[in-house]
XYZ file of C-alpha atoms in Angstrom:
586
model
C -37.579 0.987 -48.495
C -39.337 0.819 -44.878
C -37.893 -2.199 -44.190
C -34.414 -1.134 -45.269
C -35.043 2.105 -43.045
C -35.908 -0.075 -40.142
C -32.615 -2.173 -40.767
C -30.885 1.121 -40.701
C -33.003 2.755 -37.612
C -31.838 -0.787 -35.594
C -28.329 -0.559 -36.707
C -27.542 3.181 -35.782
C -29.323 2.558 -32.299
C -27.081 -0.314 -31.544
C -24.006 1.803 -32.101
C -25.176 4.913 -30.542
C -26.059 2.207 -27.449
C -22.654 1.145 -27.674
C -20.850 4.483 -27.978
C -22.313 5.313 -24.738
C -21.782 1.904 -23.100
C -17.973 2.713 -24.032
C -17.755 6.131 -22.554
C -19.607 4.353 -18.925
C -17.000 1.640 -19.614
C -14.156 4.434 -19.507
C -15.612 5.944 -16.781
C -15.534 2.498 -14.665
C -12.108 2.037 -15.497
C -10.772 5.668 -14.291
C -12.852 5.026 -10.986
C -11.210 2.004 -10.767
C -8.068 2.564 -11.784
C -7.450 5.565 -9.150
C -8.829 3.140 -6.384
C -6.608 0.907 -4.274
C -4.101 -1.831 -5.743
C -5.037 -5.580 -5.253
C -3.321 -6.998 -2.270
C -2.015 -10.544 -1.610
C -3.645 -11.985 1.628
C -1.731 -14.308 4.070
C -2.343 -18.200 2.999
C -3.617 -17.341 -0.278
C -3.845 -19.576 -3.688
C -3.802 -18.035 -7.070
C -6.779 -19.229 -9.166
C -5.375 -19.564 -13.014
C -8.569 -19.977 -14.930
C -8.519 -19.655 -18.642
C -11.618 -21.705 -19.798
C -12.212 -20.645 -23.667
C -10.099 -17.704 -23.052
C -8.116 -17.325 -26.181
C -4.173 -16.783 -25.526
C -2.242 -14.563 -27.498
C 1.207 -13.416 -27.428
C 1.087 -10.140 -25.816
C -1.427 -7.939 -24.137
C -0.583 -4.709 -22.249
C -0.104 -4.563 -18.604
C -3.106 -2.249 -17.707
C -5.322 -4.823 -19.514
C -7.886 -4.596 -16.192
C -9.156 -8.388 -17.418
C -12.569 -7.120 -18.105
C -15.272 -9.106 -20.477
C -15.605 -8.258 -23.715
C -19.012 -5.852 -24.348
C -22.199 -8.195 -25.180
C -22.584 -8.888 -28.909
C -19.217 -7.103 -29.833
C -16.196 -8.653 -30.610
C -14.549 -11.969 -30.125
C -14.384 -13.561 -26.709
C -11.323 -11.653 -24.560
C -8.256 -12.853 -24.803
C -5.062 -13.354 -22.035
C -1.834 -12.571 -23.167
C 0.864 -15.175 -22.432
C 3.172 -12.174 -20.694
C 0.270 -11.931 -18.409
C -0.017 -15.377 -17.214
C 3.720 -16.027 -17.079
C 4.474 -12.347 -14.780
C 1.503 -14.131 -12.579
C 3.313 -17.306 -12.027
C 6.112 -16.090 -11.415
C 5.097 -13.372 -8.878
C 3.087 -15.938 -7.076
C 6.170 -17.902 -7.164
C 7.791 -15.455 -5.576
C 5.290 -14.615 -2.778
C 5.180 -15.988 0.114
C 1.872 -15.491 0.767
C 0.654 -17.434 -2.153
C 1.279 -20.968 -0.985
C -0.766 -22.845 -4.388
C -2.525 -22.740 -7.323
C -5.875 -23.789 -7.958
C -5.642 -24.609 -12.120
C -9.047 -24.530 -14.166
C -7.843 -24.725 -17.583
C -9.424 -27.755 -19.165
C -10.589 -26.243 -22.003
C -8.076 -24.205 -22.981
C -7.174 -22.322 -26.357
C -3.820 -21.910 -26.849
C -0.828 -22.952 -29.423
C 1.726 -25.698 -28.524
C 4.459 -24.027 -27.748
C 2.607 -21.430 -25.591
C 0.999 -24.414 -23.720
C 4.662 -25.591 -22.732
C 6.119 -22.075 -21.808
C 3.223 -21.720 -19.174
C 3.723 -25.387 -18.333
C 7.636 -24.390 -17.526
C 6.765 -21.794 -15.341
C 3.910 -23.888 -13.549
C 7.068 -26.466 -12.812
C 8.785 -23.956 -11.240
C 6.447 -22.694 -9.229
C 5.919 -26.593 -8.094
C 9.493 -26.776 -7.701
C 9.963 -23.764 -4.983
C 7.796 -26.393 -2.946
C 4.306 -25.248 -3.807
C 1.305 -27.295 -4.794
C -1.167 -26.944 -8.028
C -4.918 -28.497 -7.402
C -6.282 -28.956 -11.244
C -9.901 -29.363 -11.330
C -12.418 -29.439 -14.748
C -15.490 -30.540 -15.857
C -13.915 -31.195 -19.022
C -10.376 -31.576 -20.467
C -9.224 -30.797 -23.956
C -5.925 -32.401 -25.205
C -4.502 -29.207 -24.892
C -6.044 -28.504 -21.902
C -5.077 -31.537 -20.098
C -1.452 -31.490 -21.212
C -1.058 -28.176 -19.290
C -3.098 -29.337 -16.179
C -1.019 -32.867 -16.103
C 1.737 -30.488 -14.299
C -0.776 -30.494 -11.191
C 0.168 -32.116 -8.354
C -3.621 -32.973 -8.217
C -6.147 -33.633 -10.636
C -10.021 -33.870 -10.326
C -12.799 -34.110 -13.003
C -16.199 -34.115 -12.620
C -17.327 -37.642 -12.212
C -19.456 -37.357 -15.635
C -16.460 -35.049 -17.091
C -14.107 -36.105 -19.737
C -10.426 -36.264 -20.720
C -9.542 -36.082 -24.093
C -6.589 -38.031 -24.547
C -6.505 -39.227 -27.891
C -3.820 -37.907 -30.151
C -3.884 -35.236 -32.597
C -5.202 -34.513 -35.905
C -5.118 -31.309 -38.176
C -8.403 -31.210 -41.075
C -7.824 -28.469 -43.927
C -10.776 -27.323 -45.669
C -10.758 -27.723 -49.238
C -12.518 -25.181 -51.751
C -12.096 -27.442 -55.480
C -15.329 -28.438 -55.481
C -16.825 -24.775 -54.776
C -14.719 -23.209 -57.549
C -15.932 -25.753 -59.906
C -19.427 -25.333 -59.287
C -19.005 -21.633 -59.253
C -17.129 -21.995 -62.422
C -13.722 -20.201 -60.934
C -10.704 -21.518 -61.987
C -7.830 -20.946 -59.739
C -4.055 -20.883 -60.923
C -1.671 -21.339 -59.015
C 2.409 -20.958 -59.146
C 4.750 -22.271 -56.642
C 8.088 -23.861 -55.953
C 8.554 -26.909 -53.680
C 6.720 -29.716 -53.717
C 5.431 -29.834 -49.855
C 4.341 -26.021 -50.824
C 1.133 -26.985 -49.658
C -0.756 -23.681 -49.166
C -2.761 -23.621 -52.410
C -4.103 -27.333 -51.741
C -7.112 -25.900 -50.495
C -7.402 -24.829 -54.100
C -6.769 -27.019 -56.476
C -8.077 -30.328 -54.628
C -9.868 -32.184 -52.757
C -8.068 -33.674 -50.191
C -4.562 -33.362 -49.174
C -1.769 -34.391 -51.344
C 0.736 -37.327 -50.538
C 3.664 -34.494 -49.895
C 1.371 -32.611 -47.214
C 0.059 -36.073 -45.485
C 3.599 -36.615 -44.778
C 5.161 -33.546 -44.004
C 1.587 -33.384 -41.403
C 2.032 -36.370 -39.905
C 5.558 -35.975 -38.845
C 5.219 -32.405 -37.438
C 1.865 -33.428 -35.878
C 3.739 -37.136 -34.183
C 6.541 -34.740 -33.277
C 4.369 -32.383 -30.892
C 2.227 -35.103 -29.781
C 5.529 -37.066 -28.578
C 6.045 -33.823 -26.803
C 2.646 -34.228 -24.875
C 3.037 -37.545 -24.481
C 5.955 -37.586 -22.687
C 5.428 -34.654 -20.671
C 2.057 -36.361 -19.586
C 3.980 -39.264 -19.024
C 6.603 -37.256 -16.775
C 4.192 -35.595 -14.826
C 2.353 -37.915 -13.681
C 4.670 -40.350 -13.085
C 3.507 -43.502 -15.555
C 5.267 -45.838 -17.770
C 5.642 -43.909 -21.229
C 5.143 -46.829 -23.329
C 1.793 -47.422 -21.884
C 0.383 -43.714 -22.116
C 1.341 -44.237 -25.688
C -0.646 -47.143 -26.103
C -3.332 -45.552 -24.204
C -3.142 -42.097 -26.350
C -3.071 -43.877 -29.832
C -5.898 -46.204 -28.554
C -8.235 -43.514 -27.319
C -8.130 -45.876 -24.185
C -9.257 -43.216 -22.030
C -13.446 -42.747 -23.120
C -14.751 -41.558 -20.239
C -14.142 -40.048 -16.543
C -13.367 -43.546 -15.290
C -11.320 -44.729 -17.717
C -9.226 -41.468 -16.618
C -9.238 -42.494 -13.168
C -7.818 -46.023 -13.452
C -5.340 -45.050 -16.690
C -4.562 -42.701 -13.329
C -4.454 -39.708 -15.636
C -6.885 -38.237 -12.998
C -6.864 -38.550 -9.258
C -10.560 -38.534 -8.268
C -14.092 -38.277 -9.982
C -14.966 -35.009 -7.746
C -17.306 -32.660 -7.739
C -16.649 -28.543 -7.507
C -17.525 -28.686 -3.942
C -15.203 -31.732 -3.142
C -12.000 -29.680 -4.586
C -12.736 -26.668 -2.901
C -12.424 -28.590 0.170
C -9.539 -29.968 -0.556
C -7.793 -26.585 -1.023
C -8.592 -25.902 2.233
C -6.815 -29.376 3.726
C -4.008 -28.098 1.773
C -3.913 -24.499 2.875
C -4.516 -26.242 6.355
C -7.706 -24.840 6.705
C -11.127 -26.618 8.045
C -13.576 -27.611 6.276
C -16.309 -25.255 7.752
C -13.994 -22.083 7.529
C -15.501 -19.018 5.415
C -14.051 -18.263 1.775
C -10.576 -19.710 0.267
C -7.955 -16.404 0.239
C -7.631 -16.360 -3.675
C -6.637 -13.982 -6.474
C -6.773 -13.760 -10.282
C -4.263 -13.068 -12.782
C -4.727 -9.547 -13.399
C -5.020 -8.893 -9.395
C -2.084 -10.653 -8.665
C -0.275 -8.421 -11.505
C -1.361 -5.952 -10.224
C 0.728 -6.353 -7.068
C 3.887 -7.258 -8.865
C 6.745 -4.620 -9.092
C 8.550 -3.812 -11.958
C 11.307 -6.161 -13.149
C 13.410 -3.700 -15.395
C 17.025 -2.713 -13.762
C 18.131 0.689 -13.601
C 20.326 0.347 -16.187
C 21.299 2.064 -19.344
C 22.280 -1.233 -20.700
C 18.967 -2.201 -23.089
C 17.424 -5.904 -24.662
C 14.717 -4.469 -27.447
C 12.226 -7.145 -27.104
C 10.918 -6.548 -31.142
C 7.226 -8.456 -30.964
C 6.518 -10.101 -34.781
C 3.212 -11.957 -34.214
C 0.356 -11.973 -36.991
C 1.278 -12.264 -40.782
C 3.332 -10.829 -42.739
C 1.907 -7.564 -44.617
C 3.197 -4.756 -46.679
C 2.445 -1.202 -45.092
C 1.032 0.212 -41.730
C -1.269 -2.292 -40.407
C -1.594 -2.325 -36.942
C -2.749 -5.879 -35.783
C -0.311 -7.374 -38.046
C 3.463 -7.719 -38.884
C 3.580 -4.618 -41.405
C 6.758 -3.815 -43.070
C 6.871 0.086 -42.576
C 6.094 -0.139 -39.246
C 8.407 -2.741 -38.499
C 10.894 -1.508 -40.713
C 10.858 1.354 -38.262
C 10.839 -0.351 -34.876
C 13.911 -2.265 -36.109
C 16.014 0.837 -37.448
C 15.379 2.477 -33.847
C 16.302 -0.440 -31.727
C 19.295 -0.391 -34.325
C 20.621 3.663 -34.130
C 19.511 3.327 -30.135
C 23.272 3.438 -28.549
C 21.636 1.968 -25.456
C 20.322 -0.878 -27.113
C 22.945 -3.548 -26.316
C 21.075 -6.632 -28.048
C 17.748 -7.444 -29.898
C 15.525 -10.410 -29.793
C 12.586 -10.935 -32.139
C 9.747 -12.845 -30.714
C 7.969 -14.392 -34.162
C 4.755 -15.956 -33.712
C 3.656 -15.889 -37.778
C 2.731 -18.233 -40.114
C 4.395 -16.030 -42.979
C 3.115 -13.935 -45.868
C 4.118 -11.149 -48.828
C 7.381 -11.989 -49.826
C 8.375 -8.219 -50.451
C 7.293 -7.664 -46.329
C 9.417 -10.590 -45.597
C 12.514 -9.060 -48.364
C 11.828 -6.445 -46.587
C 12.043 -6.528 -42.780
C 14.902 -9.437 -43.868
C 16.826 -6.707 -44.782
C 16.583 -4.292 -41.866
C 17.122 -6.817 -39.757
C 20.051 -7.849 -41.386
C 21.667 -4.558 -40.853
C 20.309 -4.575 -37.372
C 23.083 -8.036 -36.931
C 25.714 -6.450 -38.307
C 26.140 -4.146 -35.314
C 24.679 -6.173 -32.380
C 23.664 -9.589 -31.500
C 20.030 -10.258 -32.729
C 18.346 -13.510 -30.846
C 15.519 -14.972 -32.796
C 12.709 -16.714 -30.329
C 10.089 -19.329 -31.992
C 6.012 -19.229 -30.744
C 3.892 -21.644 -31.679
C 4.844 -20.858 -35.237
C 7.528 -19.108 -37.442
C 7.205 -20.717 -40.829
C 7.393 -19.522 -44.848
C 7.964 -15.794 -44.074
C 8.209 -16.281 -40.500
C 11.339 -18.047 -41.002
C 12.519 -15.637 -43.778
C 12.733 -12.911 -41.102
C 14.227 -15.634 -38.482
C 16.873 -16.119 -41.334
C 19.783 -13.171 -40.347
C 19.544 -13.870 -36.464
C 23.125 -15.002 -34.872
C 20.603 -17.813 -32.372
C 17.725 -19.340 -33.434
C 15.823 -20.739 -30.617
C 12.345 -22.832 -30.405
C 10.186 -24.710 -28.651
C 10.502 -28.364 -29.679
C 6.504 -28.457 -30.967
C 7.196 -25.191 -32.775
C 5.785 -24.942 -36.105
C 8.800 -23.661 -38.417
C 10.474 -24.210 -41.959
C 8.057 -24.103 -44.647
C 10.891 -22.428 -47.050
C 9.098 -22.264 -50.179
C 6.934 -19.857 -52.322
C 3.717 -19.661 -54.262
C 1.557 -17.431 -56.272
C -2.199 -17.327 -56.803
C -4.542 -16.156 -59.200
C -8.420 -17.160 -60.046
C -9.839 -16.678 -63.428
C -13.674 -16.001 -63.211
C -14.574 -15.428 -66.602
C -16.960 -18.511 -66.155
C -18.771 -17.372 -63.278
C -18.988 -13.688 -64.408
C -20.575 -14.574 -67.597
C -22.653 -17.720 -66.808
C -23.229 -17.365 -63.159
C -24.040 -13.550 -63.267
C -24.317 -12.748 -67.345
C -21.613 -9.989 -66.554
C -19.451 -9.930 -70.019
C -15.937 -7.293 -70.315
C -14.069 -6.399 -73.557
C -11.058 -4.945 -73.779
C -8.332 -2.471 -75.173
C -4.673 -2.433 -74.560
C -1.372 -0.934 -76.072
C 1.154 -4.301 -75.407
C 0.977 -7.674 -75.827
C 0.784 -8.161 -71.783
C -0.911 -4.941 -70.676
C -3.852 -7.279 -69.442
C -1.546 -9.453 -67.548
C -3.590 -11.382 -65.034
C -6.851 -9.769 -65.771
C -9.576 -11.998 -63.737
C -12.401 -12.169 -66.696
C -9.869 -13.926 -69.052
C -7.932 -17.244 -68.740
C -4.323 -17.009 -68.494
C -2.298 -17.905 -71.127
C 0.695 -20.220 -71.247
C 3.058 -17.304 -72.159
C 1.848 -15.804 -68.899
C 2.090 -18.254 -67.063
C 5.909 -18.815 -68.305
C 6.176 -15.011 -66.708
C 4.569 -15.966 -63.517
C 6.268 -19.202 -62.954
C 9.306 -17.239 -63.590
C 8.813 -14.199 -60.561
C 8.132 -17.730 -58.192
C 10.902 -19.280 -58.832
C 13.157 -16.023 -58.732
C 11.834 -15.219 -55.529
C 12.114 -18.678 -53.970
C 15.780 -18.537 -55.333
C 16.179 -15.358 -52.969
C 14.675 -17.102 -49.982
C 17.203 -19.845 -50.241
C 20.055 -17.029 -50.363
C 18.404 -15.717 -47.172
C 18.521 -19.038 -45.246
C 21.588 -19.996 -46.630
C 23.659 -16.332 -45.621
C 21.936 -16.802 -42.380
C 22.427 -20.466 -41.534
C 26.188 -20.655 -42.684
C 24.624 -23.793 -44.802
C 25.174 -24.343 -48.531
C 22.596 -23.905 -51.290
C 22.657 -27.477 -51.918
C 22.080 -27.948 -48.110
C 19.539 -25.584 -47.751
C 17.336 -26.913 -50.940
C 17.859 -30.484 -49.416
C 15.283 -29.460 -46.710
C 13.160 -26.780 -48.133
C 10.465 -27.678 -51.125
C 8.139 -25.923 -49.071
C 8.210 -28.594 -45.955
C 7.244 -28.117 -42.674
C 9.086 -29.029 -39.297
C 8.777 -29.382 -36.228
C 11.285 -27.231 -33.996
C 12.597 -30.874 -32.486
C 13.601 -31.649 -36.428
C 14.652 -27.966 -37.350
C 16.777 -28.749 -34.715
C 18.120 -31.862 -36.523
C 18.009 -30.077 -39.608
C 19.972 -27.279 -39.188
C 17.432 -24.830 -39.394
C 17.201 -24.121 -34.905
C 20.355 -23.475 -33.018
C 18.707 -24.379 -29.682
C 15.441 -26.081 -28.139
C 14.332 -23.598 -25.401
C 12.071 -20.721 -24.346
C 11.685 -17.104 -24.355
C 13.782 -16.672 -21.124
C 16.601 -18.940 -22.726
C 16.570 -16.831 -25.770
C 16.722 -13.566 -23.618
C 19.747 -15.469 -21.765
C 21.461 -15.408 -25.135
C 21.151 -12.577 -25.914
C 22.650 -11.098 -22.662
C 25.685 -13.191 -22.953
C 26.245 -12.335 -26.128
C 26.110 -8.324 -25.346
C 28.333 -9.182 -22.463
C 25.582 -7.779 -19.772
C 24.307 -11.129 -18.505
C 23.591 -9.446 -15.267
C 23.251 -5.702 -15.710
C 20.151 -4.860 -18.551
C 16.281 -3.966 -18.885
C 14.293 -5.495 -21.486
C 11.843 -2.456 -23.547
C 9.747 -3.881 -26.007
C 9.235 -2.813 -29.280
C 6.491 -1.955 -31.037
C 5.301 -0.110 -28.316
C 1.914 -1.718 -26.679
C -1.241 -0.083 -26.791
C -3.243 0.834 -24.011
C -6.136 -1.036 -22.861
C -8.617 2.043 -23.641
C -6.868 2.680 -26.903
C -7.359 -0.917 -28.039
C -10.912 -0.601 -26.998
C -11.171 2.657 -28.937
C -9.307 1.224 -31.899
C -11.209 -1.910 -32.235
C -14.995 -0.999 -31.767
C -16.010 -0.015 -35.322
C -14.090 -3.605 -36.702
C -16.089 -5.647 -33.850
C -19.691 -4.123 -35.285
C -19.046 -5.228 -38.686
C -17.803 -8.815 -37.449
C -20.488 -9.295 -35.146
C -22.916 -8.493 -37.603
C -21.215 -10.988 -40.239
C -20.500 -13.836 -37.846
C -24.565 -13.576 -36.828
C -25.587 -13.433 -39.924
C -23.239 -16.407 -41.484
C -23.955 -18.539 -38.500
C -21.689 -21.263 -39.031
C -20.749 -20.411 -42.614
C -18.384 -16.865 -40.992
C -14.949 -18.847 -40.666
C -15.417 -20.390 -44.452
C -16.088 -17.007 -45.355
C -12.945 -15.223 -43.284
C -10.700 -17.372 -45.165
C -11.936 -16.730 -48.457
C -11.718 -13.224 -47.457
C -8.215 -13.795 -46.601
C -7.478 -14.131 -50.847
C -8.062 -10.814 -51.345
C -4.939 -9.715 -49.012
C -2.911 -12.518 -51.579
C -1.474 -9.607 -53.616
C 1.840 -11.264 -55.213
C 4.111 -14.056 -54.464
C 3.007 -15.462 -51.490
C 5.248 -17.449 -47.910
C 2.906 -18.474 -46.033
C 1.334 -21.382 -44.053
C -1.425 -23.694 -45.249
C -4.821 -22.731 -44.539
C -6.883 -23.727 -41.145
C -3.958 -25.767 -40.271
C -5.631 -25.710 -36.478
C -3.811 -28.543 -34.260
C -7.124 -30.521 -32.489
């Protein structure tokens, strides 16, 4: 008991230590928010560094770019509006004349990789220069800084250049030890979601379905490696499938580099560049959130209105916040709707999928939405299973060719424990019920075949509906649709081929669109919908989840993302689109 009191003594300190480290937190960010706005000196560079910054589809504009409090939370995270509005307003400054790019190890999906890389090319096209320097470059982080006009490593650095590879983890073996048997209904063979499951490595189906999507975005990296940098594209393949490139030097003469320099070294060649010497005091630089800080608003005075409808996170019934809920979208969709000023409405979907009720439906309201104006669906890095189900009803599909997307297919899990209950823990149950199925899918019982008959049955129904969706959406047949469903995933390139895209391009082409097709191609503002938080009210919103995290992911060391997925099952609450499990892209 005085050890558990100690435990507790610790753990209330800690928060009260952190309540009031919030409130001083606030109180820094009034001061500083009623102080002076950043300002753009002459013959400046803007310094883009995103190191192990995670980037995430949206973040609001007062974010003030500050670290995240010691021992709370996960590491801060850049939204990609942020880092686009910054390119773009130092592409439109005169004063900023480069950019000085450390992003070699960078955490970001594909596609959000190439829409900064777009807007990078543009800046390089208005005839200024990027200078990319790292001690180290990830894949992805090297794809984005090929766009450099310039590109230094440290002369014991790295450059990973060596294709890409995706590992699921596979539970079988656990539940088998732990005596749980899982059961699992599903439609489509490349359904691939409940592998993890049931075995032990990945099945024939998945390998191929993952190595086309995964050759697909590589060829993307490839070649825009290749483009960049001005080299024969045949030989960068040969040199990415070889793993030619091993160390600095081998990055140097493959001439994916253009010097073995030191911090030092690269500073001084900004200042060469911004025609400086090379004993003159401190570059003129400025970060992302100072430099969006200067930028002035983009929206027109007009009554004209895009609703920019932001669907990132899975797909969940109800009111949660940090996800794509169904009430609350459900909402945000019927207001854009009835809004007479709303002209037009993209949906940005960044999800890997989820209930298939959530999916039914914000389907459905979304549906209604394109009956009375033109609805513009834009691709992230992924919209698959559900994702796609809400992508369905939109006039213009548009993605990114290494999108993640398709996956039209459906599955249902359940886990009999009886085993581990009564042999693992010597917990027994009995039981009393009034009908012959009143027990339907109790855990401490297996499942028998008549149940499973009723089971398989809801799958297949719903999967049935999910084809009706694509197929009302994509003016395709049935037949068609089934012909590339099963569950498989795509790349956007071959959604594209497929039927499934309407057009390979960005969020600005998708915007584009959806102008046109509201007839207001120069005379709109975009408003987005849900509306975004505040910084503070983020903060505020998600101190109490960062405790308990922190504690768990110090406590399960290395064991905490194994356990957040297993957590996930508990959130599998009836039939199931969705994604495969820790399908990371390394």
């Amino acid at each position: 008991m005085k050890f558990l009191s100690n435990v507790l003594a610790v753990i209330v300190g800690l928060l009260i230590f952190w309540v009031i480290g919030f409130f001083l937190l606030a109180g820094i960010i009034a001061i500083g928010s009623s102080g002076d706005q950043a300002t753009i000196e002459e013959n400046s560079v803007l310094h883009i560094k995103l190191n192990g910054i995670p980037i995430v589809e949206s973040a609001p504009d007062d974010d003030l770019g500050l670290p995240t409090l010691p021992y709370l939370g996960n590491t801060t995270t850049i939204g990609l509006n942020q880092i686009i509005k910054a390119i773009r307003t130092a592409t439109e400054n005169d004063d900023i004349k480069g950019i000085y790019l450390e992003s070699g190890m960078l955490s970001a999906g594909q596609a959000h990789i190439l829409e900064i890389r777009n807007a990078l090319k543009t800046f390089k096209d208005n005839g200024k220069f990027i200078v990319s320097y790292s001690e180290y470059y990830t894949e992805a982080g090297y794809f984005l800084s090929s766009v450099a006009d310039e590109i230094y490593v440290n002369p014991i650095g790295d450059v990973e250049f060596n294709g890409l590879a995706s590992a699921p983890v596979f539970f079988k073996g656990l539940f088998e030890k732990l005596e749980i048997e899982p059961v699992i209904f599903r439609v489509g063979e490349f359904k691939s979601a409940v592998e993890p499951f049931i075995l032990k490595k990945m099945s024939e189906e998945n390998q191929l379905q993952t190595k086309q999507y995964l050759n697909d975005i590589n060829t993307v990296l490839v070649e825009g490696v290749a483009e960049s940098r001005q080299l024969d594209l045949e030989k960068m393949r040969s040199v990415n499938d070889g793993m030619l490139v091993r160390n600095a030097q081998d990055a140097l003469d493959y001439k994916l580099v253009d010097g073995l320099w030191y911090d030092d070294q690269v500073k001084t060649r900004l200042k060469e560049k911004l025609g400086l010497s090379e004993d003159s005091k401190e570059i003129n630089s400025i970060g992302i959130t100072g430099i969006n800080q200067t930028a002035k608003a983009k929206n027109r005075l007009s009554e004209n209105t895009i609703a920019l409808i932001i669907a990132d996170g899975e797909i969940v019934g109800g009111e949660a916040l940090d996800q794509i809920s169904s009430d609350r979208f459900l909402k945000e969709i019927r207001k854009a709707r009835k809004n007479e000023d709303v002209k037009a409405i993209v949906i940005r979907i960044n999800s890997p999928g989820g209930s298939v009720i959530a999916s039914e439906v914000i389907w459905r309201e979304l549906s209604e939405a394109q009956k009375e104006k033109p609805l513009i669906a834009s691709m992230s890095n992924y919209a698959a299973s559900g994702g796609y189900y809400i992508a369905a009803p939109a006039d213009t599909i548009v993605a990114y060719p290494n999108t993640i997307t398709g996956s039209i297919g459906i599955f249902g899990l359940w886990f009999n424990a009886k085993g581990f209950l009564n042999n693992k823990l010597g917990i027994t149950t009995d039981e009393v019920k009034t009908g012959k199925y009143s027990n339907l899918l109790d855990p401490t019982k297996p499942i028998s075949e008549a149940e499973k008959a009723i089971m398989q049955k809801k799958v297949e129904e719903g999967y049935n509906t999910f084809i009706s969706r694509v197929s009302e959406g994509r003016n395709m047949s049935k037949e068609q649709v089934l012909a590339i469903a099963g569950g498989r995933v795509w790349s956007g390139k071959m959604a594209k081929e497929k039927g499934l895209v309407d057009v390979l391009g960005d969020f600005d082409d998708a915007i584009e669109i959806a102008a046109k097709k509201a007839g207001i191609e120069e005379d709109y503002k975009l408003v987005v919908y849900p509306k975004q938080k505040s910084m503070l009210e983020q903060i505020m919103e998600d101190f109490g989840t960062d405790v308990e995290s922190t504690y768990q992911r110090i406590k399960m060391g290395q064991s905490y993302e194994i356990f957040k997925t297993l957590e996930r099952l508990e959130k599998l609450q009836g039939s199931m689109v969705l994604l495969p499990f820790q399908s990371e892209i390394k």
